[in-house]
Amino acid sequence: QADIAMYQAKKAGGKTLYFFDHSMQQTIMDRASLDLDLRQAIAEKDQFQLFYQAQVDSCDRVIGAEALIRWMSPTRGMVSPLDFISIAEESGLIEPIGYWVLSTACQQLVDWAQQPETSHLTLAVNLSAKQIRMPSFVDEVLALLDSTGANPTKLKLEITESILLENMEDIVEKMISLKARGVNFSIDDFGTGYSSLQYLKCLPLDQLKIDQSFVRDLAFDSNDRTIVRTIIAMATSLGLDVIAEGVETEEQLKLLKSKGCKTFQGYLFGKPVPIAEFTIALK
Ligand code: C2E
Ligand code: MG
Ligand code: MG
Ligand code: MG
């Protein structure tokens, strides 16, 4: 146990770390043990699963899905990405995990392309900052598209504004290369980041995804209504699509529609589910 903590301390860059606080030491050991379990999970990739959440148009038709990773740990049960993605980012494990996600998503697109009922579906995949900063990122995505035969125009990569805070030139260049092959880009959690809106005019974007924090209180909070209306107006003027996430009620849907939003995602239409369930719900 102490070894694990030391290992973690060394990895964090320090030469020596003194644990005065038991709860702090516990937290570090919890993280170290999560990190070890995650390494095991990467070795046995069947511990990961992609869940699919529907994205629908104004007529309730499913036009695509967002892929959301789940970790089925033999000891921890189902672990939410909120509890392991940031740790995976710190340890670099996000690179093999992100690759697995992209490769699984591309295979799914190929499966969908083979059936007339599913061939129109797009698939959104979340990218982490560390993943897109890898020098090999563009080549890896292009190689996956080639080897699987997935249609790049059905793949939508979601990035957050925080990804753009550092070394934006590098990110722009990578996005342009992938865009040239037909890959789409969406800004996830739009409106919650600290980056300037400057990027909206230099990135090859297709979509803004209104964060669920603006959708949640739409019926009660006139500020949220103003923000949502403004995001939609701006996106439309810039020629970008808009999708609202976290839509849970008919009232939220009605308000979003009245403001010009045309695409939606949220529990109102379906929770993220395993692929078999997603496919059944389509029929
Ligand atoms: P996100 O990309 O913003 O995904 C939306 C999150 O909101 C998902 O949580 C989804 O299950 C949840 N959600 C969807 N509809 C509703 C709704 O109507 N109400 C509420 N309250 N929540 C809703 P999830 O699956 O736990 O994922 C959390 C975050 O983890 C994602 O946020 C994304 O940032 C990250 N993530 C998930 N999968 C991946 C992945 O494969 N790679 C990376 N790098 N990050 C991922
Ligand atoms: Mg997302
Ligand atoms: Mg989001
Ligand atoms: Mg979010």
Tab-separated table of C-alpha atoms and ligand atoms in Angstrom:
chain	number	residue	atom	x	y	z
A	1	GLN	CA	0.000	0.000	0.000
A	2	ALA	CA	2.704	2.449	0.986
A	3	ASP	CA	4.606	1.432	-2.151
A	4	ILE	CA	1.616	2.306	-4.255
A	5	ALA	CA	1.377	5.693	-2.570
A	6	MET	CA	5.074	6.337	-3.122
A	7	TYR	CA	4.834	5.222	-6.700
A	8	GLN	CA	2.005	7.652	-7.177
A	9	ALA	CA	3.935	10.413	-5.424
A	10	LYS	CA	6.970	9.863	-7.640
A	11	LYS	CA	4.861	9.797	-10.731
A	12	ALA	CA	3.336	13.091	-9.681
A	13	GLY	CA	6.814	14.543	-10.057
A	14	GLY	CA	7.903	15.026	-6.440
A	15	LYS	CA	10.890	13.222	-4.957
A	16	THR	CA	9.413	12.951	-1.490
A	17	LEU	CA	5.907	13.243	-0.212
A	18	TYR	CA	4.941	13.273	3.453
A	19	PHE	CA	1.490	12.162	4.430
A	20	PHE	CA	0.341	14.128	7.461
A	21	ASP	CA	-3.310	13.785	6.765
A	22	HIS	CA	-4.841	10.354	6.817
A	23	SER	CA	-7.754	11.214	4.556
A	24	MET	CA	-5.426	12.762	2.021
A	25	GLN	CA	-3.283	9.637	2.094
A	26	GLN	CA	-6.424	7.547	1.653
A	27	THR	CA	-7.467	9.601	-1.354
A	28	ILE	CA	-4.082	9.151	-2.967
A	29	MET	CA	-4.153	5.414	-2.336
A	30	ASP	CA	-7.686	5.190	-3.723
A	31	ARG	CA	-6.493	6.900	-6.862
A	32	ALA	CA	-3.456	4.659	-7.092
A	33	SER	CA	-5.606	1.565	-6.764
A	34	LEU	CA	-8.055	2.909	-9.346
A	35	ASP	CA	-5.110	3.539	-11.617
A	36	LEU	CA	-3.897	-0.064	-11.186
A	37	ASP	CA	-7.375	-1.470	-11.833
A	38	LEU	CA	-7.648	0.725	-14.904
A	39	ARG	CA	-4.361	-0.678	-16.238
A	40	GLN	CA	-5.819	-4.142	-15.787
A	41	ALA	CA	-8.990	-3.064	-17.583
A	42	ILE	CA	-6.942	-1.848	-20.538
A	43	ALA	CA	-5.181	-5.185	-20.715
A	44	GLU	CA	-8.596	-6.878	-20.771
A	45	LYS	CA	-10.561	-4.484	-22.911
A	46	ASP	CA	-13.828	-6.330	-22.469
A	47	GLN	CA	-14.180	-4.427	-19.205
A	48	PHE	CA	-15.069	-1.370	-21.274
A	49	GLN	CA	-18.360	-0.906	-22.989
A	50	LEU	CA	-19.830	1.887	-25.058
A	51	PHE	CA	-23.343	2.995	-24.201
A	52	TYR	CA	-25.369	4.835	-26.824
A	53	GLN	CA	-27.696	7.753	-26.216
A	54	ALA	CA	-30.106	8.837	-28.923
A	55	GLN	CA	-29.977	12.226	-30.598
A	56	VAL	CA	-33.294	13.206	-32.160
A	57	ASP	CA	-34.678	15.815	-34.548
A	58	SER	CA	-37.774	18.019	-34.060
A	59	CYS	CA	-40.008	15.149	-35.194
A	60	ASP	CA	-38.612	12.748	-32.597
A	61	ARG	CA	-36.719	10.789	-35.211
A	62	VAL	CA	-33.415	9.317	-34.078
A	63	ILE	CA	-30.701	10.847	-36.246
A	64	GLY	CA	-27.716	9.562	-34.346
A	65	ALA	CA	-26.198	8.775	-30.987
A	66	GLU	CA	-23.499	9.813	-28.584
A	67	ALA	CA	-21.144	7.067	-27.455
A	68	LEU	CA	-20.505	7.182	-23.702
A	69	ILE	CA	-17.950	4.878	-22.133
A	70	ARG	CA	-18.698	2.639	-19.156
A	71	TRP	CA	-16.175	0.639	-17.202
A	72	MET	CA	-17.550	-2.686	-15.979
A	73	SER	CA	-15.027	-3.384	-13.272
A	74	PRO	CA	-15.106	-6.917	-11.816
A	75	THR	CA	-14.504	-5.470	-8.344
A	76	ARG	CA	-16.106	-2.011	-8.508
A	77	GLY	CA	-19.152	-2.638	-10.644
A	78	MET	CA	-20.106	-0.123	-13.313
A	79	VAL	CA	-17.875	2.929	-13.024
A	80	SER	CA	-18.984	6.255	-14.491
A	81	PRO	CA	-16.594	8.076	-16.825
A	82	LEU	CA	-16.831	11.005	-14.407
A	83	ASP	CA	-14.963	8.813	-11.904
A	84	PHE	CA	-12.165	7.558	-14.111
A	85	ILE	CA	-11.602	9.739	-17.196
A	86	SER	CA	-9.737	12.493	-15.321
A	87	ILE	CA	-7.541	9.910	-13.586
A	88	ALA	CA	-6.914	8.212	-16.910
A	89	GLU	CA	-5.918	11.601	-18.327
A	90	GLU	CA	-3.396	12.233	-15.567
A	91	SER	CA	-1.756	8.841	-15.956
A	92	GLY	CA	-1.762	8.831	-19.765
A	93	LEU	CA	-4.105	5.817	-19.795
A	94	ILE	CA	-6.604	7.936	-21.698
A	95	GLU	CA	-4.576	7.303	-24.854
A	96	PRO	CA	-5.286	3.550	-25.119
A	97	ILE	CA	-8.816	4.073	-23.757
A	98	GLY	CA	-9.546	6.824	-26.266
A	99	TYR	CA	-8.196	4.662	-29.054
A	100	TRP	CA	-10.457	1.790	-27.989
A	101	VAL	CA	-13.460	4.151	-27.952
A	102	LEU	CA	-12.718	5.475	-31.435
A	103	SER	CA	-12.095	2.060	-32.863
A	104	THR	CA	-15.288	0.636	-31.338
A	105	ALA	CA	-17.256	3.645	-32.594
A	106	CYS	CA	-15.911	3.208	-36.135
A	107	GLN	CA	-16.878	-0.473	-36.102
A	108	GLN	CA	-20.346	0.499	-34.919
A	109	LEU	CA	-20.708	2.959	-37.794
A	110	VAL	CA	-19.781	0.177	-40.208
A	111	ASP	CA	-22.428	-2.101	-38.640
A	112	TRP	CA	-25.035	0.628	-38.959
A	113	ALA	CA	-24.049	1.364	-42.550
A	114	GLN	CA	-24.960	-2.210	-43.496
A	115	GLN	CA	-28.653	-1.882	-42.566
A	116	PRO	CA	-30.998	0.525	-44.361
A	117	GLU	CA	-32.786	1.371	-41.066
A	118	THR	CA	-29.557	2.511	-39.424
A	119	SER	CA	-27.369	3.686	-42.286
A	120	HIS	CA	-28.275	7.359	-41.728
A	121	LEU	CA	-27.150	7.411	-38.081
A	122	THR	CA	-24.266	9.595	-36.961
A	123	LEU	CA	-22.113	8.776	-33.957
A	124	ALA	CA	-20.624	11.368	-31.612
A	125	VAL	CA	-17.471	10.461	-29.701
A	126	ASN	CA	-15.965	12.422	-26.810
A	127	LEU	CA	-12.300	13.348	-27.068
A	128	SER	CA	-10.064	14.210	-24.170
A	129	ALA	CA	-7.536	17.020	-24.308
A	130	LYS	CA	-4.592	14.703	-23.879
A	131	GLN	CA	-5.811	12.430	-26.642
A	132	ILE	CA	-6.068	15.132	-29.304
A	133	ARG	CA	-2.701	16.583	-28.254
A	134	MET	CA	-0.916	13.332	-29.115
A	135	PRO	CA	1.252	13.920	-32.189
A	136	SER	CA	-0.070	10.685	-33.699
A	137	PHE	CA	-3.745	11.566	-33.177
A	138	VAL	CA	-4.694	12.498	-36.743
A	139	ASP	CA	-2.855	9.547	-38.258
A	140	GLU	CA	-4.514	7.174	-35.814
A	141	VAL	CA	-8.006	8.399	-36.639
A	142	LEU	CA	-7.326	8.290	-40.373
A	143	ALA	CA	-5.881	4.782	-40.074
A	144	LEU	CA	-8.955	3.649	-38.110
A	145	LEU	CA	-11.279	5.092	-40.736
A	146	ASP	CA	-9.300	3.254	-43.415
A	147	SER	CA	-9.044	-0.073	-41.639
A	148	THR	CA	-12.700	-0.188	-40.579
A	149	GLY	CA	-14.158	1.461	-43.666
A	150	ALA	CA	-16.322	3.739	-41.506
A	151	ASN	CA	-17.875	6.739	-43.247
A	152	PRO	CA	-16.047	9.790	-41.819
A	153	THR	CA	-19.059	12.044	-42.434
A	154	LYS	CA	-21.046	10.010	-39.898
A	155	LEU	CA	-18.399	10.459	-37.216
A	156	LYS	CA	-18.693	13.498	-34.967
A	157	LEU	CA	-15.864	14.297	-32.585
A	158	GLU	CA	-16.862	16.231	-29.465
A	159	ILE	CA	-14.300	18.531	-27.941
A	160	THR	CA	-14.715	20.867	-25.001
A	161	GLU	CA	-13.696	24.500	-24.886
A	162	SER	CA	-11.017	23.636	-22.334
A	163	ILE	CA	-9.212	21.633	-25.022
A	164	LEU	CA	-8.739	24.911	-26.877
A	165	LEU	CA	-7.086	26.770	-24.017
A	166	GLU	CA	-3.637	25.438	-24.752
A	167	ASN	CA	-1.821	25.304	-28.059
A	168	MET	CA	-4.828	26.127	-30.178
A	169	GLU	CA	-2.812	26.271	-33.413
A	170	ASP	CA	-1.993	22.591	-33.034
A	171	ILE	CA	-5.648	21.696	-32.437
A	172	VAL	CA	-6.865	23.802	-35.395
A	173	GLU	CA	-4.382	22.103	-37.678
A	174	LYS	CA	-5.475	18.650	-36.554
A	175	MET	CA	-9.147	19.504	-36.915
A	176	ILE	CA	-8.578	20.845	-40.420
A	177	SER	CA	-6.793	17.625	-41.439
A	178	LEU	CA	-9.656	15.467	-40.172
A	179	LYS	CA	-12.293	17.810	-41.551
A	180	ALA	CA	-10.681	17.394	-44.968
A	181	ARG	CA	-11.594	13.719	-44.731
A	182	GLY	CA	-15.190	14.566	-43.801
A	183	VAL	CA	-15.050	14.137	-40.014
A	184	ASN	CA	-17.417	16.461	-38.088
A	185	PHE	CA	-16.727	18.449	-34.943
A	186	SER	CA	-18.970	19.583	-32.126
A	187	ILE	CA	-18.192	21.767	-29.113
A	188	ASP	CA	-19.430	19.865	-26.068
A	189	ASP	CA	-20.705	21.619	-22.927
A	190	PHE	CA	-20.777	24.851	-24.901
A	191	GLY	CA	-20.906	27.945	-22.733
A	192	THR	CA	-19.277	26.442	-19.652
A	193	GLY	CA	-15.612	26.877	-20.594
A	194	TYR	CA	-13.277	29.786	-20.088
A	195	SER	CA	-12.045	30.135	-23.624
A	196	SER	CA	-12.820	33.164	-25.758
A	197	LEU	CA	-15.288	32.978	-28.622
A	198	GLN	CA	-12.399	33.762	-30.938
A	199	TYR	CA	-12.125	30.082	-31.830
A	200	LEU	CA	-15.594	30.025	-33.380
A	201	LYS	CA	-14.270	31.748	-36.470
A	202	CYS	CA	-11.094	29.765	-36.956
A	203	LEU	CA	-12.154	26.193	-36.183
A	204	PRO	CA	-13.825	23.942	-38.752
A	205	LEU	CA	-16.873	23.307	-36.574
A	206	ASP	CA	-20.221	21.746	-37.429
A	207	GLN	CA	-22.136	21.948	-34.189
A	208	LEU	CA	-22.442	23.583	-30.791
A	209	LYS	CA	-23.820	21.450	-28.020
A	210	ILE	CA	-25.672	23.536	-25.445
A	211	ASP	CA	-24.631	22.375	-22.008
A	212	GLN	CA	-27.234	20.717	-19.851
A	213	SER	CA	-26.699	23.295	-17.107
A	214	PHE	CA	-28.512	25.840	-19.307
A	215	VAL	CA	-31.280	23.386	-20.136
A	216	ARG	CA	-32.000	22.183	-16.602
A	217	ASP	CA	-33.808	25.290	-15.293
A	218	LEU	CA	-35.012	26.617	-18.619
A	219	ALA	CA	-38.607	26.749	-17.400
A	220	PHE	CA	-37.764	28.742	-14.254
A	221	ASP	CA	-34.736	30.827	-15.104
A	222	SER	CA	-35.135	33.635	-17.605
A	223	ASN	CA	-31.342	34.106	-17.715
A	224	ASP	CA	-30.970	30.563	-18.982
A	225	ARG	CA	-33.607	31.266	-21.616
A	226	THR	CA	-31.693	34.335	-22.745
A	227	ILE	CA	-28.409	32.424	-22.893
A	228	VAL	CA	-29.944	29.562	-24.840
A	229	ARG	CA	-31.661	31.924	-27.278
A	230	THR	CA	-28.389	33.772	-27.801
A	231	ILE	CA	-26.352	30.601	-28.365
A	232	ILE	CA	-28.868	29.372	-30.935
A	233	ALA	CA	-28.975	32.728	-32.738
A	234	MET	CA	-25.190	32.951	-32.825
A	235	ALA	CA	-24.757	29.363	-34.016
A	236	THR	CA	-27.361	29.812	-36.716
A	237	SER	CA	-25.715	33.013	-37.983
A	238	LEU	CA	-22.374	31.233	-38.063
A	239	GLY	CA	-23.888	28.346	-40.018
A	240	LEU	CA	-23.492	25.838	-37.208
A	241	ASP	CA	-25.954	23.201	-36.017
A	242	VAL	CA	-27.098	23.263	-32.424
A	243	ILE	CA	-27.980	20.363	-30.186
A	244	ALA	CA	-29.300	20.682	-26.643
A	245	GLU	CA	-28.164	18.083	-24.125
A	246	GLY	CA	-29.817	17.020	-20.898
A	247	VAL	CA	-33.382	17.452	-22.174
A	248	GLU	CA	-35.568	15.750	-19.587
A	249	THR	CA	-39.026	17.318	-19.853
A	250	GLU	CA	-41.576	18.223	-22.505
A	251	GLU	CA	-41.501	21.779	-21.224
A	252	GLN	CA	-37.754	22.088	-21.804
A	253	LEU	CA	-38.233	20.617	-25.272
A	254	LYS	CA	-40.998	23.077	-26.103
A	255	LEU	CA	-38.902	26.043	-24.953
A	256	LEU	CA	-35.872	24.838	-26.897
A	257	LYS	CA	-37.955	24.388	-30.039
A	258	SER	CA	-39.493	27.842	-29.646
A	259	LYS	CA	-35.967	29.280	-29.627
A	260	GLY	CA	-35.030	27.510	-32.838
A	261	CYS	CA	-33.206	24.443	-31.557
A	262	LYS	CA	-33.639	21.509	-33.934
A	263	THR	CA	-31.701	18.639	-32.363
A	264	PHE	CA	-31.999	17.169	-28.892
A	265	GLN	CA	-30.481	14.647	-26.545
A	266	GLY	CA	-31.583	13.673	-23.058
A	267	TYR	CA	-33.478	11.291	-20.832
A	268	LEU	CA	-36.759	12.465	-22.408
A	269	PHE	CA	-35.746	10.506	-25.509
A	270	GLY	CA	-33.665	7.824	-23.869
A	271	LYS	CA	-30.849	7.174	-21.437
A	272	PRO	CA	-27.485	5.879	-22.606
A	273	VAL	CA	-27.924	2.120	-23.138
A	274	PRO	CA	-25.923	-0.847	-24.460
A	275	ILE	CA	-25.981	-1.279	-28.213
A	276	ALA	CA	-28.519	-4.135	-28.204
A	277	GLU	CA	-31.044	-1.997	-26.335
A	278	PHE	CA	-30.331	1.022	-28.512
A	279	THR	CA	-30.986	-1.006	-31.643
A	280	ILE	CA	-34.235	-2.454	-30.259
A	281	ALA	CA	-35.511	1.030	-29.346
A	282	LEU	CA	-34.965	2.145	-32.957
A	283	LYS	CA	-37.556	-0.294	-34.241
B	1	C2E	P1	-20.847	14.652	-21.845
B	1	C2E	O1	-20.102	14.315	-23.071
B	1	C2E	O2	-21.282	16.063	-21.676
B	1	C2E	O3	-22.058	13.633	-21.835
B	1	C2E	C1	-23.316	13.940	-21.326
B	1	C2E	C2	-23.538	13.319	-19.969
B	1	C2E	O4	-24.840	13.668	-19.527
B	1	C2E	C3	-23.498	11.790	-19.958
B	1	C2E	O5	-22.989	11.384	-18.696
B	1	C2E	C4	-24.963	11.419	-20.084
B	1	C2E	O6	-25.252	10.141	-19.559
B	1	C2E	C5	-25.601	12.497	-19.259
B	1	C2E	N1	-26.961	12.771	-19.666
B	1	C2E	C6	-27.533	12.568	-20.860
B	1	C2E	N2	-28.816	12.959	-20.880
B	1	C2E	C7	-29.085	13.446	-19.654
B	1	C2E	C8	-30.257	14.017	-19.045
B	1	C2E	O7	-31.310	14.156	-19.639
B	1	C2E	N3	-30.123	14.421	-17.747
B	1	C2E	C9	-28.955	14.281	-17.053
B	1	C2E	N4	-28.933	14.693	-15.797
B	1	C2E	N5	-27.838	13.750	-17.596
B	1	C2E	C10	-27.904	13.337	-18.886
B	1	C2E	P2	-21.905	10.237	-18.579
B	1	C2E	O8	-22.222	9.136	-19.531
B	1	C2E	O9	-21.775	9.911	-17.128
B	1	C2E	O10	-20.587	10.926	-19.080
B	1	C2E	C11	-20.042	11.993	-18.367
B	1	C2E	C12	-18.919	12.650	-19.118
B	1	C2E	O11	-17.819	11.748	-19.241
B	1	C2E	C13	-19.274	13.041	-20.541
B	1	C2E	O12	-19.996	14.256	-20.531
B	1	C2E	C14	-17.907	13.146	-21.157
B	1	C2E	O13	-17.321	14.377	-20.846
B	1	C2E	C15	-17.145	12.057	-20.422
B	1	C2E	N6	-17.064	10.859	-21.287
B	1	C2E	C16	-17.982	9.885	-21.504
B	1	C2E	N7	-17.528	8.971	-22.369
B	1	C2E	C17	-16.293	9.368	-22.736
B	1	C2E	C18	-15.285	8.845	-23.635
B	1	C2E	O14	-15.465	7.823	-24.319
B	1	C2E	N8	-14.110	9.549	-23.723
B	1	C2E	C19	-13.898	10.709	-23.014
B	1	C2E	N9	-12.709	11.339	-23.153
B	1	C2E	N10	-14.816	11.222	-22.180
B	1	C2E	C20	-15.999	10.568	-22.043
B	2	MG	MG	-20.238	14.635	-24.980
B	3	MG	MG	-21.832	17.544	-22.810
B	4	MG	MG	-21.433	17.561	-19.894
